[in-house]
Amino acid sequence: MGKIDLKKLGLKVTLPRLKVLAILERNQREHLSAEDIYKALLESGEDVGLATVYRVLTQFEQADILNRHHFAEGHSVFELNQGEHHDHILCVKCGEVDEFTDEVIEARQDAIAKEMGFEITHHSLYLYGICSACQKK
Amino acid sequence: MGKIDLKKLGLKVTLPRLKVLAILERNQREHLSAEDIYKALLESGEDVGLATVYRVLTQFEQADILNRHHFAEGHSVFELNQGEHHDHILCVKCGEVDEFTDEVIEARQDAIAKEMGFEITHHSLYLYGICSACQKK
DNA sequence: CAAACAATGAAAAAACTTCTCATTATTATT
DNA sequence: AATAATAATGAGAAGTTTTTTCATTGTTTG
Ligand SMILES: [Mn+2]
Ligand SMILES: [Mn+2]
Ligand SMILES: [Zn+2]
Ligand SMILES: [Zn+2]
């Protein structure tokens, strides 16, 4: 988990990029939308445009320092790439998001792709359900 | 695979609903967007509004006669519910979509949800990669 | 510190989907 | 077959999320 070096990624070191990165680092366990990040910037008194937030997030995604997810919400959410891959399970009642990794599933995915002649690049797996807290209500 | 009875689903039997259904039935193996369906209607000389296509698709989804998918494209695609569940593998080069089912993955998903205290309702699994045809180019 | 060029903010536009509302169609009931 | 009750429709406006445009500003290199 070394510090992220924008210069090494071919990105100029600008205030907007550093600020967005700081917000993502400060919210490691969260899954933030572009709007969330934009609002956080405004609250910190930073003068960054929403278009820039979108641009920077796309660049970070291409540089593989963060992951974009499409939960069943209509907008993208982002989280810093924490090294080890993980998948997500979401509560359809309260929106809670938990993370998991399963080696059996990962292995089967690779096997299936191979069987079907695909060279797999990535995957997205989301489980939806009702969390234990919401079941009790 | 009995004929779909709109009346039994609590939906009035209207021309737009029948036409949309016909297009979906005629394209069982495809994954069509609302726009695709709208264009197909126009080409058949049908006078159906795009808003109606969206409305009807949402109603069909709620009636559980079709499934909505969010591939990495920015818009929803739909396919008639063919009884047995399946997941998807997509080519990032040419857009080809193939289908598969894996009992091991299905079982692990249920087990994971249970372990994490969730009552699972559904899931979405998409594998992305390069198909065999595109690898040869 | 100057030149070269990349990044930015603001606003417009694009892409997709939903909403509003006046009109029309369907259904159940005569 | 006509009626009344009500649900569905088409057109366009509007809502959401994201991208593009472009004049201005900032970063980097030498
Ligand atoms: Mn996560
Ligand atoms: Mn399918
Ligand atoms: Zn919950
Ligand atoms: Zn391909």
mmCIF file of N, CA and C (backbone and C1' of nucleotides) in Angstrom, chain D residues 3-29:
data_model
loop_
_atom_site.group_PDB
_atom_site.id
_atom_site.type_symbol
_atom_site.label_atom_id
_atom_site.label_comp_id
_atom_site.label_asym_id
_atom_site.label_seq_id
_atom_site.Cartn_x
_atom_site.Cartn_y
_atom_site.Cartn_z
ATOM 1 P P DT D 3 -74.552 5.325 -26.067
ATOM 2 O "O5'" DT D 3 -74.050 4.857 -24.637
ATOM 3 C "C5'" DT D 3 -74.982 4.272 -23.744
ATOM 4 C "C4'" DT D 3 -74.293 4.058 -22.410
ATOM 5 C "C3'" DT D 3 -73.413 5.230 -21.981
ATOM 6 O "O3'" DT D 3 -73.847 5.635 -20.682
ATOM 7 C "C1'" DT D 3 -72.217 3.167 -21.841
ATOM 8 P P DA D 4 -73.262 6.965 -20.050
ATOM 9 O "O5'" DA D 4 -72.333 6.314 -18.931
ATOM 10 C "C5'" DA D 4 -72.846 5.225 -18.157
ATOM 11 C "C4'" DA D 4 -71.721 4.709 -17.285
ATOM 12 C "C3'" DA D 4 -70.837 5.804 -16.693
ATOM 13 O "O3'" DA D 4 -70.563 5.439 -15.345
ATOM 14 C "C1'" DA D 4 -69.507 4.322 -17.982
ATOM 15 P P DA D 5 -69.597 6.309 -14.423
ATOM 16 O "O5'" DA D 5 -68.314 5.369 -14.343
ATOM 17 C "C5'" DA D 5 -68.467 4.023 -13.867
ATOM 18 C "C4'" DA D 5 -67.095 3.390 -13.847
ATOM 19 C "C3'" DA D 5 -66.026 4.265 -13.201
ATOM 20 O "O3'" DA D 5 -65.217 3.450 -12.359
ATOM 21 C "C1'" DA D 5 -65.394 3.733 -15.418
ATOM 22 P P DT D 6 -64.051 4.122 -11.484
ATOM 23 O "O5'" DT D 6 -62.765 3.693 -12.326
ATOM 24 C "C5'" DT D 6 -62.722 2.379 -12.879
ATOM 25 C "C4'" DT D 6 -61.618 2.327 -13.910
ATOM 26 C "C3'" DT D 6 -60.336 3.061 -13.486
ATOM 27 O "O3'" DT D 6 -59.284 2.190 -13.738
ATOM 28 C "C1'" DT D 6 -60.900 3.621 -15.663
ATOM 29 P P DA D 7 -57.986 2.111 -12.860
ATOM 30 O "O5'" DA D 7 -57.029 1.388 -13.897
ATOM 31 C "C5'" DA D 7 -57.580 0.414 -14.789
ATOM 32 C "C4'" DA D 7 -56.882 0.517 -16.124
ATOM 33 C "C3'" DA D 7 -55.395 0.827 -16.012
ATOM 34 O "O3'" DA D 7 -54.744 -0.087 -16.865
ATOM 35 C "C1'" DA D 7 -56.441 2.385 -17.463
ATOM 36 P P DA D 8 -53.220 -0.021 -17.201
ATOM 37 O "O5'" DA D 8 -53.213 0.716 -18.612
ATOM 38 C "C5'" DA D 8 -53.843 0.085 -19.719
ATOM 39 C "C4'" DA D 8 -53.476 0.831 -20.980
ATOM 40 C "C3'" DA D 8 -51.982 1.057 -21.162
ATOM 41 O "O3'" DA D 8 -51.685 0.747 -22.515
ATOM 42 C "C1'" DA D 8 -53.125 3.130 -21.226
ATOM 43 P P DT D 9 -50.266 0.921 -23.131
ATOM 44 O "O5'" DT D 9 -50.430 2.312 -23.874
ATOM 45 C "C5'" DT D 9 -51.353 2.403 -24.964
ATOM 46 C "C4'" DT D 9 -51.327 3.800 -25.520
ATOM 47 C "C3'" DT D 9 -49.922 4.278 -25.892
ATOM 48 O "O3'" DT D 9 -49.854 4.384 -27.309
ATOM 49 C "C1'" DT D 9 -51.160 5.939 -24.679
ATOM 50 P P DG D 10 -48.446 4.567 -28.033
ATOM 51 O "O5'" DG D 10 -48.454 6.135 -28.258
ATOM 52 C "C5'" DG D 10 -49.444 6.716 -29.091
ATOM 53 C "C4'" DG D 10 -49.201 8.202 -29.185
ATOM 54 C "C3'" DG D 10 -47.787 8.588 -29.603
ATOM 55 O "O3'" DG D 10 -47.915 9.711 -30.480
ATOM 56 C "C1'" DG D 10 -48.232 9.467 -27.428
ATOM 57 P P DA D 11 -46.703 10.274 -31.293
ATOM 58 O "O5'" DA D 11 -46.423 11.629 -30.502
ATOM 59 C "C5'" DA D 11 -47.504 12.550 -30.321
ATOM 60 C "C4'" DA D 11 -47.026 13.696 -29.460
ATOM 61 C "C3'" DA D 11 -45.585 14.124 -29.741
ATOM 62 O "O3'" DA D 11 -45.586 15.516 -30.009
ATOM 63 C "C1'" DA D 11 -45.902 13.682 -27.413
ATOM 64 P P DG D 12 -44.173 16.272 -30.357
ATOM 65 O "O5'" DG D 12 -43.830 16.971 -28.968
ATOM 66 C "C5'" DG D 12 -44.887 17.565 -28.220
ATOM 67 C "C4'" DG D 12 -44.408 17.772 -26.800
ATOM 68 C "C3'" DG D 12 -42.987 18.355 -26.708
ATOM 69 O "O3'" DG D 12 -43.026 19.411 -25.753
ATOM 70 C "C1'" DG D 12 -43.161 16.449 -25.354
ATOM 71 P P DA D 13 -41.761 20.420 -25.601
ATOM 72 O "O5'" DA D 13 -41.710 20.561 -24.014
ATOM 73 C "C5'" DA D 13 -42.922 20.474 -23.263
ATOM 74 C "C4'" DA D 13 -42.588 19.995 -21.869
ATOM 75 C "C3'" DA D 13 -41.312 20.617 -21.309
ATOM 76 O "O3'" DA D 13 -41.570 21.013 -19.972
ATOM 77 C "C1'" DA D 13 -41.145 18.263 -21.243
ATOM 78 P P DA D 14 -40.426 21.773 -19.155
ATOM 79 O "O5'" DA D 14 -39.836 20.591 -18.258
ATOM 80 C "C5'" DA D 14 -40.734 19.706 -17.608
ATOM 81 C "C4'" DA D 14 -39.934 18.616 -16.954
ATOM 82 C "C3'" DA D 14 -38.626 19.099 -16.320
ATOM 83 O "O3'" DA D 14 -38.557 18.549 -15.033
ATOM 84 C "C1'" DA D 14 -38.212 17.252 -17.719
ATOM 85 P P DG D 15 -37.430 19.001 -13.992
ATOM 86 O "O5'" DG D 15 -36.763 17.600 -13.619
ATOM 87 C "C5'" DG D 15 -37.605 16.473 -13.403
ATOM 88 C "C4'" DG D 15 -36.742 15.229 -13.322
ATOM 89 C "C3'" DG D 15 -35.406 15.455 -12.615
ATOM 90 O "O3'" DG D 15 -35.201 14.353 -11.740
ATOM 91 C "C1'" DG D 15 -35.029 14.586 -14.802
ATOM 92 P P DT D 16 -34.054 14.451 -10.570
ATOM 93 O "O5'" DT D 16 -33.049 13.276 -10.974
ATOM 94 C "C5'" DT D 16 -32.932 12.937 -12.328
ATOM 95 C "C4'" DT D 16 -31.943 11.816 -12.496
ATOM 96 C "C3'" DT D 16 -30.585 12.081 -11.856
ATOM 97 O "O3'" DT D 16 -30.005 10.834 -11.498
ATOM 98 C "C1'" DT D 16 -30.411 12.165 -14.220
ATOM 99 P P DT D 17 -28.662 10.796 -10.572
ATOM 100 O "O5'" DT D 17 -27.532 10.508 -11.669
ATOM 101 C "C5'" DT D 17 -27.606 9.308 -12.415
ATOM 102 C "C4'" DT D 17 -26.712 9.423 -13.613
ATOM 103 C "C3'" DT D 17 -25.237 9.738 -13.306
ATOM 104 O "O3'" DT D 17 -24.484 8.639 -13.782
ATOM 105 C "C1'" DT D 17 -26.051 11.038 -15.118
ATOM 106 P P DT D 18 -22.883 8.599 -13.556
ATOM 107 O "O5'" DT D 18 -22.367 9.279 -14.914
ATOM 108 C "C5'" DT D 18 -22.656 8.620 -16.146
ATOM 109 C "C4'" DT D 18 -22.203 9.491 -17.291
ATOM 110 C "C3'" DT D 18 -20.721 9.882 -17.244
ATOM 111 O "O3'" DT D 18 -20.083 9.218 -18.328
ATOM 112 C "C1'" DT D 18 -22.113 11.700 -17.902
ATOM 113 P P DT D 19 -18.586 9.542 -18.784
ATOM 114 O "O5'" DT D 19 -18.771 10.639 -19.932
ATOM 115 C "C5'" DT D 19 -19.643 10.354 -21.017
ATOM 116 C "C4'" DT D 19 -19.581 11.485 -22.016
ATOM 117 C "C3'" DT D 19 -18.165 11.890 -22.421
ATOM 118 O "O3'" DT D 19 -18.173 11.961 -23.833
ATOM 119 C "C1'" DT D 19 -19.377 13.789 -21.703
ATOM 120 P P DT D 20 -16.837 12.365 -24.647
ATOM 121 O "O5'" DT D 20 -17.143 13.872 -25.098
ATOM 122 C "C5'" DT D 20 -18.397 14.177 -25.687
ATOM 123 C "C4'" DT D 20 -18.462 15.673 -25.966
ATOM 124 C "C3'" DT D 20 -17.174 16.265 -26.545
ATOM 125 O "O3'" DT D 20 -17.563 17.057 -27.652
ATOM 126 C "C1'" DT D 20 -17.871 17.493 -24.645
ATOM 127 P P DT D 21 -16.411 17.687 -28.637
ATOM 128 O "O5'" DT D 21 -16.533 19.248 -28.374
ATOM 129 C "C5'" DT D 21 -17.806 19.806 -28.087
ATOM 130 C "C4'" DT D 21 -17.656 21.267 -27.719
ATOM 131 C "C3'" DT D 21 -16.385 21.938 -28.264
ATOM 132 O "O3'" DT D 21 -16.735 23.245 -28.716
ATOM 133 C "C1'" DT D 21 -16.449 22.137 -25.918
ATOM 134 P P DC D 22 -15.745 24.058 -29.738
ATOM 135 O "O5'" DC D 22 -15.200 25.224 -28.802
ATOM 136 C "C5'" DC D 22 -16.088 25.895 -27.902
ATOM 137 C "C4'" DC D 22 -15.272 26.653 -26.876
ATOM 138 C "C3'" DC D 22 -13.878 27.081 -27.364
ATOM 139 O "O3'" DC D 22 -13.603 28.377 -26.856
ATOM 140 C "C1'" DC D 22 -13.666 25.924 -25.372
ATOM 141 P P DA D 23 -12.810 29.483 -27.828
ATOM 142 O "O5'" DA D 23 -12.558 30.673 -26.802
ATOM 143 C "C5'" DA D 23 -13.605 31.060 -25.907
ATOM 144 C "C4'" DA D 23 -13.052 31.186 -24.499
ATOM 145 C "C3'" DA D 23 -11.744 31.970 -24.401
ATOM 146 O "O3'" DA D 23 -11.858 32.890 -23.314
ATOM 147 C "C1'" DA D 23 -11.464 29.846 -23.408
ATOM 148 P P DT D 24 -10.535 33.778 -22.839
ATOM 149 O "O5'" DT D 24 -9.984 32.937 -21.603
ATOM 150 C "C5'" DT D 24 -10.799 32.794 -20.447
ATOM 151 C "C4'" DT D 24 -10.066 31.957 -19.431
ATOM 152 C "C3'" DT D 24 -8.754 32.553 -18.932
ATOM 153 O "O3'" DT D 24 -8.818 32.630 -17.517
ATOM 154 C "C1'" DT D 24 -8.477 30.279 -19.512
ATOM 155 P P DT D 25 -7.580 33.271 -16.648
ATOM 156 O "O5'" DT D 25 -6.915 31.917 -16.106
ATOM 157 C "C5'" DT D 25 -7.718 31.009 -15.366
ATOM 158 C "C4'" DT D 25 -6.866 29.801 -15.017
ATOM 159 C "C3'" DT D 25 -5.543 30.158 -14.342
ATOM 160 O "O3'" DT D 25 -5.485 29.415 -13.139
ATOM 161 C "C1'" DT D 25 -5.184 28.660 -16.156
ATOM 162 P P DG D 26 -4.170 29.420 -12.212
ATOM 163 O "O5'" DG D 26 -3.501 28.035 -12.630
ATOM 164 C "C5'" DG D 26 -4.270 26.842 -12.478
ATOM 165 C "C4'" DG D 26 -3.373 25.659 -12.780
ATOM 166 C "C3'" DG D 26 -2.060 25.677 -12.019
ATOM 167 O "O3'" DG D 26 -1.885 24.365 -11.505
ATOM 168 C "C1'" DG D 26 -1.630 25.606 -14.373
ATOM 169 P P DT D 27 -0.592 23.934 -10.693
ATOM 170 O "O5'" DT D 27 0.213 23.182 -11.845
ATOM 171 C "C5'" DT D 27 -0.346 21.985 -12.387
ATOM 172 C "C4'" DT D 27 0.659 21.342 -13.302
ATOM 173 C "C3'" DT D 27 2.024 21.083 -12.671
ATOM 174 O "O3'" DT D 27 2.348 19.733 -12.936
ATOM 175 C "C1'" DT D 27 2.272 22.315 -14.693
ATOM 176 P P DT D 28 3.699 19.066 -12.328
ATOM 177 O "O5'" DT D 28 4.686 19.172 -13.579
ATOM 178 C "C5'" DT D 28 4.345 18.476 -14.777
ATOM 179 C "C4'" DT D 28 5.328 18.835 -15.860
ATOM 180 C "C3'" DT D 28 6.792 18.603 -15.484
ATOM 181 O "O3'" DT D 28 7.339 17.688 -16.420
ATOM 182 C "C1'" DT D 28 6.473 20.758 -16.458
ATOM 183 P P DT D 29 8.777 17.002 -16.145
ATOM 184 O "O5'" DT D 29 9.655 17.638 -17.300
ATOM 185 C "C5'" DT D 29 9.081 17.856 -18.599
ATOM 186 C "C4'" DT D 29 9.968 18.812 -19.364
ATOM 187 C "C3'" DT D 29 11.454 18.652 -19.057
ATOM 188 O "O3'" DT D 29 12.151 18.469 -20.275
ATOM 189 C "C1'" DT D 29 10.782 20.928 -18.836
#
